Tab-separated table of C-alpha atoms and ligand atoms in Angstrom:
chain	number	residue	atom	x	y	z
H	1	MET	CA	-48.711	140.034	-45.423
H	2	LEU	CA	-46.747	138.755	-42.571
H	3	SER	CA	-48.040	135.168	-40.808
H	4	VAL	CA	-46.554	134.481	-37.512
H	5	ARG	CA	-47.703	130.603	-36.398
H	6	HIS	CA	-46.946	128.589	-33.116
H	7	LEU	CA	-43.697	130.342	-33.351
H	8	GLU	CA	-41.140	129.096	-30.442
H	9	SER	CA	-37.617	130.530	-29.412
H	10	SER	CA	-34.701	129.625	-27.160
H	11	TYR	CA	-31.408	131.356	-25.867
H	12	GLY	CA	-29.429	128.513	-25.386
H	13	PRO	CA	-31.267	126.279	-23.286
H	14	ALA	CA	-33.353	128.708	-21.763
H	15	GLN	CA	-36.978	128.630	-23.853
H	16	VAL	CA	-38.460	131.990	-24.084
H	17	LEU	CA	-41.340	131.649	-26.604
H	18	PHE	CA	-43.478	129.059	-26.668
H	19	ASP	CA	-46.505	129.812	-28.747
H	20	ILE	CA	-46.862	132.726	-30.844
H	21	SER	CA	-49.034	133.428	-33.655
H	22	PHE	CA	-50.743	136.883	-35.213
H	23	ASP	CA	-51.067	138.547	-38.863
H	24	VAL	CA	-49.977	142.119	-40.208
H	25	GLY	CA	-52.238	142.452	-43.366
H	26	GLU	CA	-51.570	145.226	-45.975
H	27	GLY	CA	-51.836	148.677	-44.718
H	28	GLU	CA	-52.440	147.460	-41.229
H	29	VAL	CA	-51.093	148.727	-38.042
H	30	VAL	CA	-50.468	146.394	-35.203
H	31	THR	CA	-49.031	146.602	-31.742
H	32	LEU	CA	-47.300	144.151	-29.687
H	33	LEU	CA	-47.990	144.610	-26.158
H	34	GLY	CA	-46.716	143.040	-22.734
H	35	ARG	CA	-44.570	143.580	-19.593
H	36	ASN	CA	-41.087	143.617	-19.441
H	37	GLY	CA	-39.241	140.466	-20.296
H	38	MET	CA	-42.470	138.620	-21.848
H	39	GLY	CA	-41.068	138.200	-25.530
H	40	LYS	CA	-41.788	140.685	-27.936
H	41	THR	CA	-37.927	141.811	-28.556
H	42	THR	CA	-37.421	138.291	-29.197
H	43	THR	CA	-40.453	137.786	-31.489
H	44	VAL	CA	-39.622	140.717	-33.860
H	45	ASN	CA	-36.032	139.469	-33.709
H	46	SER	CA	-36.977	136.176	-34.437
H	47	ILE	CA	-39.229	137.297	-37.602
H	48	LEU	CA	-35.820	139.435	-38.446
H	49	GLY	CA	-33.740	136.929	-38.563
H	50	LEU	CA	-31.483	138.290	-35.542
H	51	VAL	CA	-32.865	135.087	-33.445
H	52	ARG	CA	-33.140	131.677	-35.003
H	53	PRO	CA	-36.567	130.011	-33.913
H	54	LYS	CA	-36.853	126.365	-32.889
H	55	ALA	CA	-40.265	125.835	-34.280
H	56	GLY	CA	-43.387	127.450	-35.911
H	57	GLU	CA	-43.915	128.947	-39.382
H	58	ILE	CA	-43.125	132.683	-40.404
H	59	ALA	CA	-44.636	133.734	-44.001
H	60	PHE	CA	-44.097	137.199	-45.550
H	61	GLU	CA	-46.190	137.671	-48.628
H	62	GLY	CA	-46.990	133.968	-48.675
H	63	ARG	CA	-42.894	133.353	-48.478
H	64	PRO	CA	-41.756	131.333	-45.770
H	65	ILE	CA	-39.008	133.192	-44.046
H	66	ARG	CA	-38.133	131.421	-41.248
H	67	GLY	CA	-34.570	131.116	-40.451
H	68	LEU	CA	-33.420	133.434	-43.277
H	69	ALA	CA	-30.521	135.622	-42.928
H	70	SER	CA	-31.542	139.090	-41.196
H	71	TYR	CA	-30.169	140.572	-44.617
H	72	LYS	CA	-32.659	138.495	-46.705
H	73	VAL	CA	-35.405	139.207	-44.689
H	74	ALA	CA	-34.730	143.003	-45.372
H	75	GLN	CA	-34.420	142.425	-48.970
H	76	CYS	CA	-38.036	140.553	-48.624
H	77	GLY	CA	-39.469	144.251	-47.480
H	78	ILE	CA	-39.309	143.895	-43.444
H	79	GLY	CA	-37.510	147.009	-42.377
H	80	LEU	CA	-36.463	147.112	-38.583
H	81	VAL	CA	-35.732	150.113	-36.072
H	82	PRO	CA	-34.239	148.285	-33.190
H	83	GLU	CA	-34.709	148.235	-29.489
H	84	GLY	CA	-31.891	150.944	-28.616
H	85	ARG	CA	-32.072	152.700	-31.809
H	86	GLN	CA	-28.496	151.438	-33.187
H	87	ILE	CA	-27.472	154.161	-35.789
H	88	PHE	CA	-24.356	154.699	-36.570
H	89	PRO	CA	-22.359	157.160	-34.259
H	90	THR	CA	-19.537	158.402	-36.449
H	91	LEU	CA	-21.879	158.697	-39.340
H	92	THR	CA	-23.717	161.986	-40.320
H	93	VAL	CA	-27.199	162.009	-40.416
H	94	GLU	CA	-27.047	161.814	-44.132
H	95	GLU	CA	-24.607	159.003	-44.153
H	96	ASN	CA	-26.993	156.983	-41.800
H	97	LEU	CA	-29.345	157.165	-44.604
H	98	ILE	CA	-27.791	156.558	-47.690
H	99	ALA	CA	-26.060	153.492	-45.750
H	100	THR	CA	-29.406	151.488	-45.741
H	101	ALA	CA	-30.897	152.719	-48.887
H	102	ALA	CA	-32.010	149.998	-50.858
H	103	THR	CA	-31.573	150.944	-54.517
H	104	ARG	CA	-31.105	147.981	-56.527
H	105	PHE	CA	-34.718	147.388	-57.233
H	106	GLY	CA	-36.293	149.782	-59.663
H	107	THR	CA	-37.298	153.448	-58.039
H	108	PRO	CA	-37.175	153.458	-54.642
H	109	ARG	CA	-40.011	154.778	-52.736
H	110	TRP	CA	-38.180	156.257	-50.284
H	111	THR	CA	-35.593	159.370	-50.697
H	112	LEU	CA	-33.592	161.829	-48.990
H	113	GLN	CA	-36.028	164.225	-49.734
H	114	ARG	CA	-39.078	162.465	-48.565
H	115	VAL	CA	-37.220	161.844	-45.259
H	116	TRP	CA	-36.419	165.299	-45.051
H	117	ALA	CA	-40.308	166.043	-45.734
H	118	LEU	CA	-41.110	163.762	-42.841
H	119	PHE	CA	-38.911	165.002	-39.894
H	120	PRO	CA	-37.907	168.255	-41.238
H	121	ARG	CA	-35.403	168.561	-37.971
H	122	LEU	CA	-33.073	165.780	-39.583
H	123	ARG	CA	-32.941	167.850	-42.637
H	124	GLU	CA	-31.418	170.837	-40.218
H	125	ARG	CA	-28.963	168.430	-38.577
H	126	ARG	CA	-28.139	166.388	-41.804
H	127	ARG	CA	-24.039	167.251	-41.441
H	128	ASN	CA	-24.579	166.101	-37.729
H	129	LEU	CA	-22.574	162.886	-36.439
H	130	GLY	CA	-25.191	160.441	-35.055
H	131	SER	CA	-23.289	160.717	-31.686
H	132	GLN	CA	-24.147	164.510	-31.715
H	133	LEU	CA	-27.967	163.998	-31.874
H	134	SER	CA	-30.354	164.250	-29.032
H	135	GLY	CA	-32.236	161.092	-28.192
H	136	GLY	CA	-35.372	161.933	-30.401
H	137	GLU	CA	-33.414	162.948	-33.288
H	138	GLN	CA	-31.559	159.525	-32.833
H	139	GLN	CA	-35.077	157.904	-32.771
H	140	MET	CA	-36.131	159.927	-36.148
H	141	LEU	CA	-32.833	158.891	-37.689
H	142	ALA	CA	-33.414	155.069	-36.776
H	143	ILE	CA	-36.858	155.208	-38.543
H	144	GLY	CA	-35.854	157.144	-41.438
H	145	ARG	CA	-32.836	154.811	-41.899
H	146	ALA	CA	-35.533	151.646	-41.754
H	147	LEU	CA	-37.656	153.421	-44.332
H	148	MET	CA	-34.618	153.912	-46.876
H	149	THR	CA	-34.960	150.289	-47.256
H	150	ASN	CA	-38.287	150.648	-49.103
H	151	PRO	CA	-40.010	148.359	-46.296
H	152	LYS	CA	-43.435	146.945	-47.256
H	153	LEU	CA	-43.494	146.208	-43.260
H	154	VAL	CA	-42.089	148.749	-40.957
H	155	VAL	CA	-41.185	146.965	-37.605
H	156	LEU	CA	-40.624	149.486	-34.362
H	157	ASP	CA	-39.484	148.059	-31.033
H	158	GLU	CA	-40.411	150.723	-28.168
H	159	ALA	CA	-39.457	153.531	-30.520
H	160	THR	CA	-40.808	156.324	-27.824
H	161	GLU	CA	-38.768	154.630	-25.002
H	162	GLY	CA	-37.286	157.345	-22.898
H	163	LEU	CA	-38.379	160.111	-24.749
H	164	ALA	CA	-40.198	163.450	-23.625
H	165	PRO	CA	-43.547	163.237	-24.432
H	166	LEU	CA	-43.519	166.176	-27.133
H	167	ILE	CA	-41.092	164.250	-29.102
H	168	ARG	CA	-43.039	160.804	-28.620
H	169	ALA	CA	-46.129	162.584	-29.819
H	170	GLU	CA	-44.218	163.686	-32.925
H	171	ILE	CA	-43.258	160.126	-33.482
H	172	TRP	CA	-46.729	159.043	-33.433
H	173	SER	CA	-48.343	161.437	-35.606
H	174	CYS	CA	-45.217	160.381	-37.947
H	175	LEU	CA	-46.452	157.028	-38.029
H	176	ALA	CA	-50.106	158.233	-38.309
H	177	SER	CA	-49.165	159.806	-41.584
H	178	LEU	CA	-47.163	156.630	-42.759
H	179	LYS	CA	-50.411	154.764	-41.870
H	180	ALA	CA	-52.187	157.216	-44.082
H	181	GLU	CA	-50.366	156.432	-46.986
H	182	GLY	CA	-51.092	152.482	-46.739
H	183	GLN	CA	-47.915	151.753	-44.689
H	184	ALA	CA	-48.008	148.515	-42.701
H	185	ILE	CA	-46.301	148.895	-39.056
H	186	LEU	CA	-45.837	146.358	-36.322
H	187	VAL	CA	-45.236	148.240	-33.440
H	188	ILE	CA	-44.208	147.628	-29.817
H	189	ASP	CA	-44.504	150.081	-27.360
H	190	LYS	CA	-45.460	150.494	-23.793
H	191	ASN	CA	-47.889	153.444	-24.389
H	192	VAL	CA	-50.953	152.045	-24.984
H	193	ASP	CA	-53.291	154.211	-24.662
H	194	ALA	CA	-51.443	156.200	-27.681
H	195	LEU	CA	-51.428	153.389	-29.795
H	196	ILE	CA	-55.468	152.948	-29.607
H	197	PRO	CA	-56.062	155.548	-32.174
H	198	LEU	CA	-53.406	154.420	-34.711
H	199	ALA	CA	-53.642	150.323	-34.329
H	200	ASP	CA	-56.162	148.242	-35.914
H	201	ARG	CA	-55.287	145.255	-33.832
H	202	HIS	CA	-53.304	144.532	-30.617
H	203	VAL	CA	-51.380	141.555	-29.855
H	204	VAL	CA	-50.664	140.855	-25.976
H	205	VAL	CA	-47.781	138.566	-25.498
H	206	GLU	CA	-47.401	137.076	-21.799
H	207	LYS	CA	-44.564	134.740	-20.888
H	208	GLY	CA	-43.922	133.754	-24.487
H	209	ARG	CA	-47.372	133.183	-25.469
H	210	VAL	CA	-50.498	135.024	-27.148
H	211	ALA	CA	-52.549	135.865	-24.358
H	212	TRP	CA	-55.150	138.294	-26.084
H	213	VAL	CA	-56.109	139.423	-29.342
H	214	GLY	CA	-58.326	142.166	-30.199
H	215	THR	CA	-59.235	145.572	-32.118
H	216	SER	CA	-59.061	149.152	-30.454
H	217	GLY	CA	-62.307	149.019	-29.603
H	218	GLU	CA	-61.963	145.765	-28.158
H	219	LEU	CA	-58.946	146.642	-26.154
H	220	LYS	CA	-60.814	150.174	-25.583
H	221	ALA	CA	-64.242	148.512	-24.014
H	222	ASP	CA	-62.320	145.712	-21.935
H	223	ALA	CA	-60.595	147.545	-19.163
H	224	SER	CA	-59.475	143.730	-17.686
H	225	VAL	CA	-56.733	143.507	-20.690
H	226	LYS	CA	-54.613	146.353	-19.440
H	227	ASP	CA	-55.176	145.309	-15.632
H	228	ARG	CA	-54.172	141.668	-16.519
H	229	PHE	CA	-51.364	141.807	-18.970
H	230	LEU	CA	-50.584	145.181	-19.487
H	231	HIS	CA	-50.362	146.587	-15.430
H	232	VAL	CA	-51.605	150.105	-16.074
M	1	ATP	N1	-29.474	137.931	-25.619
M	1	ATP	C1	-30.521	136.991	-24.463
M	1	ATP	N2	-29.933	135.894	-23.819
M	1	ATP	C2	-30.483	135.170	-23.212
M	1	ATP	N3	-31.888	135.692	-22.643
M	1	ATP	C3	-32.584	136.580	-23.344
M	1	ATP	C4	-31.807	137.580	-24.092
M	1	ATP	N4	-32.427	138.572	-24.686
M	1	ATP	C5	-33.729	138.153	-23.744
M	1	ATP	N5	-33.623	137.118	-23.146
M	1	ATP	C6	-34.859	136.661	-22.106
M	1	ATP	O1	-36.044	136.578	-23.001
M	1	ATP	C7	-37.295	136.644	-22.147
M	1	ATP	C8	-37.833	137.909	-23.092
M	1	ATP	O2	-37.293	138.935	-23.670
M	1	ATP	P1	-37.393	140.207	-24.261
M	1	ATP	O3	-36.405	141.204	-24.460
M	1	ATP	O4	-37.905	139.390	-25.428
M	1	ATP	O5	-38.655	140.838	-23.538
M	1	ATP	P2	-39.402	141.995	-24.198
M	1	ATP	O6	-41.058	141.383	-23.862
M	1	ATP	O7	-39.152	142.453	-25.441
M	1	ATP	O8	-39.318	142.909	-22.759
M	1	ATP	P3	-39.129	144.708	-22.727
M	1	ATP	O9	-40.349	145.211	-22.824
M	1	ATP	O10	-38.207	144.943	-21.505
M	1	ATP	O11	-38.618	144.829	-24.050
M	1	ATP	C9	-36.720	137.662	-21.128
M	1	ATP	O12	-36.460	136.918	-19.928
M	1	ATP	C10	-35.381	138.222	-21.064
M	1	ATP	O13	-34.482	137.790	-19.869
M	2	MG	MG1	-38.050	144.501	-25.859
């Protein structure tokens, strides 16, 4: 579904990504792991057209998407839940969801009703402004907004950062139910242990290069991966 090959990206003169290659298949959950500042956000922003890569190939469903404007990448079917949530603070929950709804292409898979079913708490707060939500509710709204674009692939960048353990668990269980429906997901998160049961494969990024790739079973079996690359 998504194929990234030898991706390189820079901020001005500072090169940050040197060689990133990985795949996400249909219905797969893949993680990007790595310590702070290793290039995970830059990788997803390069895929989403928010950072302009300087070299490498990015293909989605066989179509080259490297260098496309971010709205065009979204139209191809990739939905981002960005680092820091970035919901609209002055719109209500319902307005936030409607703002990203993609209704142009036939019957949408995702509707308000379906988002309410996934996050009943958002339905209760549908008339509240984005700025009036708790951190966990904002995160649920950010996920709901990405789903309203009917993405074939959802990308979550640190969706549980700064949240209480119970809320984190709620978000992971939401990802598990999305996976059970066949939704492909690329997830960045520091809580590796929570991702092991959820994910099919893991991609470890170290200083802008892919340093290790393996299945959840392989990651569990090789404690040195965590010691070397994840510092836990
Ligand atoms: N807008 C920017 N301008 C210049 N340098 C940047 C910018 N964004 C990130 N960087 C640098 O690029 C490198 C990779 O950052 P990136 O945000 O991709 O890391 P990350 O793996 O997502 O880290 P974290 O886990 O802390 O979110 C870091 O050295 C960072 O300081
Ligand atoms: Mg990041």
